[in-house]
Each structure stands twice: as C-alpha cells, then as structure tokens.
Amino acid sequence: MSVPQPPEPIAAARLLFSLDPTVSHLNHGSFGAVPIAVQRAQQRLRDEMEANPLRFFTRGLVDRITHARRHVAGFLGADPEGTALVPNATTGVAMVLQSLGLRPGDEVLTTDHGYGAVALSVARECRRTGAVTRALHVPLAATDEEVVEVVRAGLRPGRTRLLVVDQLTSATARLLPVAAIVRVAGEHGIPVLVDAAHAPGMLATPVGSIGADFWVGNLHKWAYAPRGSAVLVVAPSWRERIEPLAVSWEQESGFPRRVEWAATQDYTGWLAAPVGLFTLRSLGADRVRGHNAALAAYGQRVVGDALGVAPSDLPDPGGRGVAMRIVPLPAGLGTTFDAARALRERIADRLATEVAVMSWNGRGWLRLCAQVYNTADEYERLSVRLPPLLAQR
C-alpha cells in the first residue's frame, strides 16, 4: 500500500489564526479555531452592543439574525424557513427530544458511535418521560450497505419513535450513509435526527437531499464561525412542534424565531458567522476540504507506522473529504473515558501537542484532525515523540 503524500500547504494560512505557535493543534474537531478576521467582526458587534444595548437588542436585531440564518442556510443547502440558529448541536438535539412528546414504552434508537453528550441527553429525556433508549452496535469496518442493514434490523416499527444517527462520528471519524438510513427509517414512518456536528464546512452542502426530519450541525468547528454558533434544520411537518428550551418574546412567531430568540443572550457569534463562511470561500472551500482530508490521511499513516499499526488496520473514514482520522492505541491505553482524558492531557503537557483521545468499544483511539494551519511536520514530530511517551506507563 502506497504511503499517502502530504498536500501542498496553503500559503500563510497559519497567519489567519491567533493560535499559540509553540503548540501543535491537531484537534480542530473539538472546539475549532476562529480566524482573526471573524474574531474582529464579532468584537465590532460586541462594541456596538455595549455602546447602546437598548438600541442593539430592540431595533432590528431579529431581522439581522434572520439575515445571518439565510446566509448560513444557503451555504449548507438547507431551507432557510426550516433552519434555526442555536447555540450548539447538543442544544438542538435537546429541543428535538423535548418536542417529541415521548411516552412510556416509546423507544429512542441510537448507534454506539454516537456523541457522549447526545447519549446523555437521550437518556435524560427517556428517564423524564418513561421512554427507553437502545444503541445498535455498528462494526467500525462495516460497509455502507452493512450499516444500513444493521439499522434496518434494529428498527421496531410502532415502538421506535426516533432514530438518532451521526453524519460524521466524533469518536470514530466515520462518515455514515445517512441518506440511505433516512430512507430505510422512512419506510416505517420513523423520524430521524441526524447529528451532523462536524459536517458544516467539512462536507459540501451537507444537508442537501438527505431528507432527515431533523438535522443539527455546529458552525464553529469547520465553518470558521465563533463558538456558540450552530443550526437546527427541521422538516416542514415538524416545524410548528419544535419548542425552545425556554419561552421568550418571539414564542408566538413560530419556528424558527421562537427557537432563536432567547432574550439577552449574546447573538454576536451568529451575526459574525457569515464572516467565517466568507473566510472559507476566500481560501477556496473545495481547496480547503481537499487539503485537510489529505493531510489527515497523511498524519494517520505516519503516526500509525510509528505505533506499529499495519496500514490495513488503520480505519478508513468511509468517504471523501473527511478531515479526521483515528489510530488505534496500544492495548490497555485510553480504554475508559477518564483514562483517555488523562492521556490526552499528558500528551498536551509533555509534547505540546493537542490531540483527541477516544475510548470506544473497549479500546483507546487517537483522533487526529487537519486544518489549513497544520503542516506535515507536526504529525511527523508526533510520530517520533509519541511512542516513547506511551511506553512510560
């Protein structure tokens, strides 16, 4: 198997960010990194807000939010009237769950690749309503067809009230065939919530023709928006049933305004989100996606080689454009949430390198991301320095 080559760096891309140059930031997928131009745009909005708070909040703010939402929806390939800006993907998930009207005996179906906070949200809503939750095991190396069949076999028509599935999994960096899964669930009238936290910016028009009842995605990860910026996209038949977590003055305006307006929260991140999309377009969105995916694949291979992992044992993301890759850690390392967190912190402190360490299916995994500010030598340095650190158990 040929060794993937690193892509040509995007000139001066590192200068677009205010990241600490003494640290290798190889975990863009967790909290992103906001370009300096976007930081400044948000600060100008904050200055405007603090110069006259009453004017900022009462004269045209709702319309400005609507304008930002339409811009973001167009970028994602979503219907602006069915799109609401929300603080993050897990907030959108909570809104959907509490709007379903779950009852005792109902079931929320997930997979074992789901995000931990989403699983906690599902579990809480099930405890509150008397519903139950069940997770399907999807093998890491399953083909798209096999994933769809696992879901098909796991559905319980008449009992399964919601299927929650990731578009791009956080723990395993796997692109799942969500459009096909939505079609299978639709055959039984089962609504689907797609957790697409990593999709905006990384995948081209990620909403597109998926046809999910609900779709949530973060803008702060790969779309260069300020943190606290995400979207909830809802199919027409569900829009008037979606309720905010707290009622405020736009409650009678219907979806999406009733979801977006939350009194005196800081809306400047939403208003600055289009500047993040402008930055991505200025660099060339396809160019950025190609660069990031190729660099992540290169990083996976050089670190995997250093840890003695055969190329055939390096998981493939299952689709083009994915800028996250995982590498299996030596047996016994990072096998629990606490152990994974401790190892991540040790790598950060000892190697000045930020990575993600995941515990999934009884094994620890190193997740590497790639962004335009990263270079091949950062992964090469990690490949040299990581094995001795892991050997110090």
CSV table of C-alpha atoms in Angstrom, one decimal, residues 1-267:
chain,number,residue,atom,x,y,z
A,1,MET,CA,0.0,0.0,0.0
A,2,SER,CA,1.5,3.3,-1.0
A,3,VAL,CA,2.2,6.0,1.6
A,4,PRO,CA,-0.1,9.0,1.2
A,5,GLN,CA,1.7,12.2,0.4
A,6,PRO,CA,1.0,15.4,2.3
A,7,PRO,CA,-0.8,18.1,0.4
A,8,GLU,CA,0.8,21.4,-0.7
A,9,PRO,CA,0.5,23.8,2.2
A,10,ILE,CA,-1.9,26.7,1.8
A,11,ALA,CA,0.4,29.7,1.9
A,12,ALA,CA,0.2,31.9,5.0
A,13,ALA,CA,-2.9,30.1,6.3
A,14,ARG,CA,-1.4,29.9,9.8
A,15,LEU,CA,-1.4,33.7,9.9
A,16,LEU,CA,-5.2,33.8,9.7
A,17,PHE,CA,-5.4,32.4,13.2
A,18,SER,CA,-4.2,33.5,16.7
A,19,LEU,CA,-3.2,30.0,17.8
A,20,ASP,CA,-0.2,29.6,20.1
A,21,PRO,CA,2.7,28.9,17.7
A,22,THR,CA,4.5,26.8,20.4
A,23,VAL,CA,1.7,24.2,20.3
A,24,SER,CA,0.8,21.7,17.6
A,25,HIS,CA,-3.0,22.0,17.3
A,26,LEU,CA,-4.1,18.7,15.8
A,27,ASN,CA,-7.6,18.6,17.3
A,28,HIS,CA,-9.6,21.2,15.4
A,29,GLY,CA,-12.7,19.0,15.6
A,30,SER,CA,-13.3,19.6,19.3
A,31,PHE,CA,-13.5,23.4,19.6
A,32,GLY,CA,-12.4,24.7,16.2
A,33,ALA,CA,-10.3,27.8,15.9
A,34,VAL,CA,-11.8,31.1,15.0
A,35,PRO,CA,-9.9,33.1,12.3
A,36,ILE,CA,-8.7,36.6,13.4
A,37,ALA,CA,-11.0,38.3,10.9
A,38,VAL,CA,-14.0,36.6,12.4
A,39,GLN,CA,-12.8,37.4,15.9
A,40,ARG,CA,-12.6,41.1,14.9
A,41,ALA,CA,-16.0,41.1,13.3
A,42,GLN,CA,-17.6,39.7,16.4
A,43,GLN,CA,-15.7,42.2,18.6
A,44,ARG,CA,-17.1,45.0,16.5
A,45,LEU,CA,-20.6,43.7,17.0
A,46,ARG,CA,-19.9,43.4,20.8
A,47,ASP,CA,-18.7,47.0,20.8
A,48,GLU,CA,-21.9,48.1,19.0
A,49,MET,CA,-23.9,46.1,21.6
A,50,GLU,CA,-22.2,47.7,24.6
A,51,ALA,CA,-22.3,51.2,23.1
A,52,ASN,CA,-26.1,51.2,23.2
A,53,PRO,CA,-27.6,47.9,24.5
A,54,LEU,CA,-31.2,49.0,24.2
A,55,ARG,CA,-30.8,50.0,20.5
A,56,PHE,CA,-28.9,46.8,19.7
A,57,PHE,CA,-31.5,44.5,21.1
A,58,THR,CA,-34.7,46.3,20.2
A,59,ARG,CA,-34.0,47.8,16.8
A,60,GLY,CA,-33.6,45.3,14.0
A,61,LEU,CA,-31.8,42.5,15.8
A,62,VAL,CA,-34.4,39.9,14.9
A,63,ASP,CA,-34.0,40.9,11.2
A,64,ARG,CA,-30.2,40.7,11.5
A,65,ILE,CA,-30.5,37.2,12.9
A,66,THR,CA,-32.8,36.2,10.1
A,67,HIS,CA,-30.3,37.6,7.5
A,68,ALA,CA,-27.4,35.6,9.1
A,69,ARG,CA,-29.6,32.5,9.2
A,70,ARG,CA,-30.5,32.8,5.5
A,71,HIS,CA,-26.8,33.2,4.6
A,72,VAL,CA,-25.8,30.1,6.6
A,73,ALA,CA,-28.8,28.0,5.3
A,74,GLY,CA,-27.8,28.8,1.7
A,75,PHE,CA,-24.2,27.7,2.4
A,76,LEU,CA,-25.5,24.4,3.8
A,77,GLY,CA,-28.0,23.7,1.1
A,78,ALA,CA,-30.9,24.0,3.6
A,79,ASP,CA,-34.3,25.7,3.5
A,80,PRO,CA,-33.9,29.0,5.4
A,81,GLU,CA,-37.5,28.8,6.7
A,82,GLY,CA,-36.7,25.4,8.2
A,83,THR,CA,-33.4,26.4,9.7
A,84,ALA,CA,-32.9,27.9,13.1
A,85,LEU,CA,-29.7,29.2,14.7
A,86,VAL,CA,-29.0,27.6,18.0
A,87,PRO,CA,-26.0,27.7,20.4
A,88,ASN,CA,-24.7,24.2,19.6
A,89,ALA,CA,-25.7,20.8,18.2
A,90,THR,CA,-26.5,19.3,21.6
A,91,THR,CA,-28.9,22.2,22.3
A,92,GLY,CA,-30.6,21.4,19.0
A,93,VAL,CA,-30.8,17.7,20.0
A,94,ALA,CA,-32.4,18.7,23.3
A,95,MET,CA,-35.0,20.8,21.6
A,96,VAL,CA,-36.0,17.9,19.3
A,97,LEU,CA,-36.2,15.4,22.1
A,98,GLN,CA,-38.4,17.5,24.4
A,99,SER,CA,-40.7,18.3,21.4
A,100,LEU,CA,-41.4,14.7,20.5
A,101,GLY,CA,-43.8,14.0,23.3
A,102,LEU,CA,-42.3,10.7,24.3
A,103,ARG,CA,-44.3,8.4,26.5
A,104,PRO,CA,-43.7,5.2,28.5
A,105,GLY,CA,-42.9,2.4,26.2
A,106,ASP,CA,-41.6,4.6,23.4
A,107,GLU,CA,-38.0,4.0,22.2
A,108,VAL,CA,-35.2,6.2,21.0
A,109,LEU,CA,-32.8,4.3,18.9
A,110,THR,CA,-29.1,5.3,18.6
A,111,THR,CA,-25.8,3.7,17.5
A,112,ASP,CA,-22.7,3.0,19.6
A,113,HIS,CA,-20.8,5.6,17.5
A,114,GLY,CA,-22.9,8.5,18.9
A,115,TYR,CA,-21.6,11.5,20.8
A,116,GLY,CA,-21.5,11.1,24.5
A,117,ALA,CA,-23.4,14.3,25.4
A,118,VAL,CA,-26.1,13.4,22.9
A,119,ALA,CA,-26.4,9.9,24.6
A,120,LEU,CA,-26.7,11.7,28.0
A,121,SER,CA,-29.5,14.0,26.6
A,122,VAL,CA,-31.4,11.0,25.2
A,123,ALA,CA,-31.0,9.1,28.5
A,124,ARG,CA,-32.3,12.1,30.5
A,125,GLU,CA,-35.4,12.6,28.3
A,126,CYS,CA,-36.2,8.9,28.5
A,127,ARG,CA,-35.9,9.0,32.3
A,128,ARG,CA,-38.2,12.0,32.3
A,129,THR,CA,-40.9,10.5,30.1
A,130,GLY,CA,-40.6,6.8,30.8
A,131,ALA,CA,-39.3,6.0,27.3
A,132,VAL,CA,-36.3,3.8,26.8
A,133,THR,CA,-33.2,4.1,24.7
A,134,ARG,CA,-31.3,1.4,22.8
A,135,ALA,CA,-27.9,1.6,21.0
A,136,LEU,CA,-27.1,-0.5,17.9
A,137,HIS,CA,-23.6,-1.9,17.5
A,138,VAL,CA,-22.2,-0.8,14.2
A,139,PRO,CA,-18.8,-2.5,13.4
A,140,LEU,CA,-16.1,0.0,12.7
A,141,ALA,CA,-15.2,-1.6,9.4
A,142,ALA,CA,-18.8,-2.1,8.2
A,143,THR,CA,-19.5,-1.1,4.7
A,144,ASP,CA,-22.3,1.4,4.0
A,145,GLU,CA,-24.6,-1.4,2.9
A,146,GLU,CA,-23.8,-3.3,6.2
A,147,VAL,CA,-24.5,-0.1,8.2
A,148,VAL,CA,-27.9,0.3,6.6
A,149,GLU,CA,-28.8,-3.4,7.2
A,150,VAL,CA,-27.8,-3.1,10.9
A,151,VAL,CA,-30.2,-0.1,11.2
A,152,ARG,CA,-32.9,-1.9,9.2
A,153,ALA,CA,-32.8,-4.9,11.5
A,154,GLY,CA,-32.8,-2.7,14.6
A,155,LEU,CA,-35.9,-0.7,13.9
A,156,ARG,CA,-39.0,-1.6,15.8
A,157,PRO,CA,-42.0,-0.1,13.9
A,158,GLY,CA,-44.7,1.0,16.3
A,159,ARG,CA,-42.3,1.4,19.2
A,160,THR,CA,-39.2,3.3,17.8
A,161,ARG,CA,-40.2,6.9,18.0
A,162,LEU,CA,-36.9,8.4,16.9
A,163,LEU,CA,-33.6,7.3,15.3
A,164,VAL,CA,-30.5,9.3,16.1
A,165,VAL,CA,-27.6,8.8,13.8
A,166,ASP,CA,-24.3,10.7,13.2
A,167,GLN,CA,-23.4,12.0,9.8
A,168,LEU,CA,-19.8,12.0,10.8
A,169,THR,CA,-19.0,10.3,14.1
A,170,SER,CA,-16.9,12.1,16.7
A,171,ALA,CA,-15.3,9.1,18.4
A,172,THR,CA,-14.6,7.0,15.3
A,173,ALA,CA,-14.3,9.6,12.5
A,174,ARG,CA,-16.6,7.6,10.3
A,175,LEU,CA,-18.9,9.0,7.6
A,176,LEU,CA,-22.2,7.2,7.8
A,177,PRO,CA,-24.7,6.7,4.9
A,178,VAL,CA,-27.3,8.9,6.5
A,179,ALA,CA,-29.4,9.5,3.3
A,180,ALA,CA,-29.9,5.7,2.9
A,181,ILE,CA,-30.6,5.3,6.6
A,182,VAL,CA,-33.2,8.1,6.4
A,183,ARG,CA,-34.9,6.3,3.5
A,184,VAL,CA,-35.0,3.0,5.4
A,185,ALA,CA,-36.5,4.6,8.6
A,186,GLY,CA,-39.0,6.5,6.4
A,187,GLU,CA,-40.3,3.2,5.1
A,188,HIS,CA,-41.7,2.6,8.6
A,189,GLY,CA,-42.6,6.2,9.4
A,190,ILE,CA,-39.8,6.6,11.9
A,191,PRO,CA,-38.4,10.1,12.1
A,192,VAL,CA,-34.6,10.5,12.0
A,193,LEU,CA,-32.4,13.1,13.8
A,194,VAL,CA,-29.0,13.5,12.1
A,195,ASP,CA,-26.3,14.6,14.4
A,196,ALA,CA,-24.0,16.5,11.9
A,197,ALA,CA,-21.9,18.3,14.4
A,198,HIS,CA,-18.8,18.1,12.2
A,199,ALA,CA,-20.4,18.4,8.8
A,200,PRO,CA,-20.8,22.2,8.2
A,201,GLY,CA,-17.6,23.4,6.4
A,202,MET,CA,-16.1,19.9,6.1
A,203,LEU,CA,-18.7,18.4,3.8
A,204,ALA,CA,-20.0,20.3,0.8
A,205,THR,CA,-23.8,21.1,1.1
A,206,PRO,CA,-24.2,18.5,3.9
A,207,VAL,CA,-27.9,18.9,4.3
A,208,GLY,CA,-28.7,18.6,0.6
A,209,SER,CA,-31.1,15.8,-0.3
A,210,ILE,CA,-30.7,13.8,2.9
A,211,GLY,CA,-34.3,14.3,3.8
A,212,ALA,CA,-33.9,13.9,7.5
A,213,ASP,CA,-36.7,15.1,9.8
A,214,PHE,CA,-34.1,16.9,12.0
A,215,TRP,CA,-30.5,17.8,11.3
A,216,VAL,CA,-28.1,19.6,13.7
A,217,GLY,CA,-24.7,20.9,12.9
A,218,ASN,CA,-22.1,23.1,14.5
A,219,LEU,CA,-20.6,26.1,12.7
A,220,HIS,CA,-17.7,26.7,15.0
A,221,LYS,CA,-15.8,23.6,14.1
A,222,TRP,CA,-15.1,23.5,10.3
A,223,ALA,CA,-17.1,26.6,9.1
A,224,TYR,CA,-14.8,29.1,11.0
A,225,ALA,CA,-17.7,30.7,13.0
A,226,PRO,CA,-17.5,31.8,16.6
A,227,ARG,CA,-18.3,29.3,19.2
A,228,GLY,CA,-21.9,29.1,20.2
A,229,SER,CA,-23.0,29.0,16.6
A,230,ALA,CA,-24.9,26.0,15.2
A,231,VAL,CA,-28.1,25.2,13.2
A,232,LEU,CA,-31.1,23.1,13.6
A,233,VAL,CA,-32.8,22.1,10.3
A,234,VAL,CA,-36.4,20.8,10.6
A,235,ALA,CA,-38.6,19.2,8.0
A,236,PRO,CA,-41.9,21.1,7.3
A,237,SER,CA,-44.2,18.6,9.0
A,238,TRP,CA,-42.3,19.1,12.3
A,239,ARG,CA,-41.6,22.9,12.4
A,240,GLU,CA,-44.6,24.0,14.5
A,241,ARG,CA,-44.0,21.3,17.0
A,242,ILE,CA,-40.4,22.4,17.8
A,243,GLU,CA,-40.4,24.3,21.1
A,244,PRO,CA,-37.5,26.3,22.6
A,245,LEU,CA,-35.9,25.1,25.9
A,246,ALA,CA,-37.1,28.4,27.4
A,247,VAL,CA,-40.0,30.6,26.3
A,248,SER,CA,-39.3,34.2,25.3
A,249,TRP,CA,-40.8,37.1,23.4
A,250,GLU,CA,-40.8,35.6,20.0
A,251,GLN,CA,-42.7,32.5,21.1
A,252,GLU,CA,-45.8,33.4,19.1
A,253,SER,CA,-43.8,34.0,15.9
A,254,GLY,CA,-43.4,30.3,15.3
A,255,PHE,CA,-40.4,28.4,14.1
A,256,PRO,CA,-37.6,29.4,13.6
A,257,ARG,CA,-37.9,32.7,15.5
A,258,ARG,CA,-39.3,31.1,18.7
A,259,VAL,CA,-36.3,28.9,18.8
A,260,GLU,CA,-33.7,31.6,18.0
A,261,TRP,CA,-34.8,34.4,20.3
A,262,ALA,CA,-33.7,33.8,23.9
A,263,ALA,CA,-33.9,37.3,25.4
A,264,THR,CA,-30.5,38.8,26.4
A,265,GLN,CA,-28.1,36.1,25.2
A,266,ASP,CA,-25.1,37.2,23.1
A,267,TYR,CA,-26.1,36.9,19.5
